[in-house]
Amino acid sequence: MHIYTTYRVGSYPNKLKKQIFRSRRNHFLRISLLFIVMILFLTVGTILNVYANNTNGLESNQTIYAERGDTLWTIAESHKPDNSNIKSYIYKIKKLNGMNTSIIREGQKLMLP
């Protein structure tokens, strides 16, 4: 009567050990290379996406320089489209120019949406 078991008596011959080692090493190297390529593609894709969207969806149609006595309100009144709300247009000007406040100075360059 034969008894079958998963336990292997003895050890593998040296030649077989070397083949198993090479096979595992090659598999590890392939997986590592694939992982590095995936990380590289994700990094490049993220960088390109950030630089492509640097204006947060707003494009500048016109550039002006603030004159003495100008405010964002007066600039928005004279440059906004007819169907646009003046407050939302001011918000777009501030966002496009990276402004945190509504304070502008004479000679300041402003991009208008």
Short mmCIF file of C-alpha atoms in Angstrom, two decimals:
data_model
loop_
_atom_site.label_atom_id
_atom_site.label_comp_id
_atom_site.label_asym_id
_atom_site.label_seq_id
_atom_site.Cartn_x
_atom_site.Cartn_y
_atom_site.Cartn_z
CA MET A 1 0.00 0.00 0.00
CA HIS A 2 1.35 3.40 -0.98
CA ILE A 3 0.89 6.51 1.14
CA TYR A 4 0.94 9.83 -0.71
CA THR A 5 2.12 12.91 1.10
CA THR A 6 3.16 16.49 0.27
CA TYR A 7 6.19 16.13 2.49
CA ARG A 8 9.33 15.63 0.45
CA VAL A 9 12.00 13.45 1.88
CA GLY A 10 15.49 14.72 1.28
CA SER A 11 16.41 17.88 -0.55
CA TYR A 12 16.46 19.06 -4.15
CA PRO A 13 19.56 18.40 -6.22
CA ASN A 14 21.89 21.39 -6.64
CA LYS A 15 21.06 21.87 -10.32
CA LEU A 16 17.33 22.03 -9.56
CA LYS A 17 17.96 24.45 -6.69
CA LYS A 18 19.78 26.82 -9.05
CA GLN A 19 16.96 26.67 -11.60
CA ILE A 20 14.35 27.43 -8.93
CA PHE A 21 16.45 30.32 -7.62
CA ARG A 22 16.89 31.80 -11.13
CA SER A 23 13.21 31.40 -11.90
CA ARG A 24 12.17 33.17 -8.70
CA ARG A 25 14.77 35.89 -9.21
CA ASN A 26 13.60 36.51 -12.79
CA HIS A 27 9.99 36.65 -11.65
CA PHE A 28 10.91 39.14 -8.93
CA LEU A 29 12.84 41.30 -11.42
CA ARG A 30 9.91 41.33 -13.87
CA ILE A 31 7.43 42.33 -11.18
CA SER A 32 9.81 45.03 -9.90
CA LEU A 33 10.31 46.43 -13.40
CA LEU A 34 6.56 46.49 -14.01
CA PHE A 35 6.02 48.31 -10.70
CA ILE A 36 8.68 50.92 -11.52
CA VAL A 37 7.18 51.54 -14.99
CA MET A 38 3.69 51.97 -13.47
CA ILE A 39 5.00 54.46 -10.89
CA LEU A 40 6.82 56.35 -13.65
CA PHE A 41 3.67 56.61 -15.80
CA LEU A 42 1.57 57.76 -12.83
CA THR A 43 4.14 60.40 -11.89
CA VAL A 44 4.45 61.77 -15.43
CA GLY A 45 0.67 61.75 -15.87
CA THR A 46 0.15 63.64 -12.62
CA ILE A 47 2.76 66.25 -13.48
CA LEU A 48 1.29 66.81 -16.94
CA ASN A 49 -2.20 67.09 -15.49
CA VAL A 50 -1.11 69.70 -12.93
CA TYR A 51 0.65 71.85 -15.53
CA ALA A 52 -2.21 71.52 -17.99
CA ASN A 53 -4.71 72.79 -15.41
CA ASN A 54 -2.68 75.63 -13.92
CA THR A 55 -5.48 78.21 -14.47
CA ASN A 56 -8.15 76.15 -12.64
CA GLY A 57 -10.37 76.08 -15.71
CA LEU A 58 -10.23 79.85 -16.26
CA GLU A 59 -8.59 81.30 -19.33
CA SER A 60 -7.39 84.84 -19.70
CA ASN A 61 -8.91 86.68 -22.65
CA GLN A 62 -7.45 90.07 -21.85
CA THR A 63 -4.75 91.66 -19.71
CA ILE A 64 -5.06 95.14 -18.25
CA TYR A 65 -3.06 97.33 -15.91
CA ALA A 66 -4.88 98.93 -12.99
CA GLU A 67 -5.01 102.72 -13.11
CA ARG A 68 -5.25 105.20 -10.27
CA GLY A 69 -8.66 104.94 -8.59
CA ASP A 70 -9.55 101.56 -10.12
CA THR A 71 -11.25 98.90 -7.99
CA LEU A 72 -12.15 95.37 -8.88
CA TRP A 73 -15.78 96.49 -8.97
CA THR A 74 -15.16 99.23 -11.56
CA ILE A 75 -12.95 96.95 -13.65
CA ALA A 76 -15.58 94.20 -13.54
CA GLU A 77 -18.34 96.68 -14.48
CA SER A 78 -16.52 97.80 -17.58
CA HIS A 79 -15.21 94.40 -18.76
CA LYS A 80 -17.76 91.74 -17.75
CA PRO A 81 -19.99 90.10 -20.34
CA ASP A 82 -23.56 91.40 -20.43
CA ASN A 83 -25.09 88.20 -19.09
CA SER A 84 -22.57 87.82 -16.22
CA ASN A 85 -23.12 88.63 -12.54
CA ILE A 86 -20.63 91.27 -11.37
CA LYS A 87 -19.84 89.48 -8.08
CA SER A 88 -19.09 86.19 -9.83
CA TYR A 89 -16.95 88.07 -12.40
CA ILE A 90 -14.92 89.67 -9.58
CA TYR A 91 -14.49 86.21 -8.04
CA LYS A 92 -13.18 84.89 -11.37
CA ILE A 93 -10.72 87.82 -11.66
CA LYS A 94 -9.40 87.12 -8.17
CA LYS A 95 -9.11 83.39 -8.81
CA LEU A 96 -7.39 83.84 -12.18
CA ASN A 97 -4.84 86.24 -10.68
CA GLY A 98 -4.30 84.26 -7.46
CA MET A 99 -5.61 87.08 -5.28
CA ASN A 100 -6.78 86.55 -1.68
CA THR A 101 -8.09 90.09 -1.20
CA SER A 102 -9.80 92.68 -3.38
CA ILE A 103 -7.01 95.22 -2.95
CA ILE A 104 -5.28 96.27 -6.16
CA ARG A 105 -2.50 98.78 -6.76
CA GLU A 106 -1.90 101.26 -9.54
CA GLY A 107 0.04 99.58 -12.35
CA GLN A 108 -0.85 96.06 -11.20
CA LYS A 109 -1.23 93.63 -14.08
CA LEU A 110 -4.61 91.85 -14.06
CA MET A 111 -5.71 89.02 -16.32
CA LEU A 112 -9.42 89.10 -17.09
CA PRO A 113 -11.52 86.00 -17.81
#
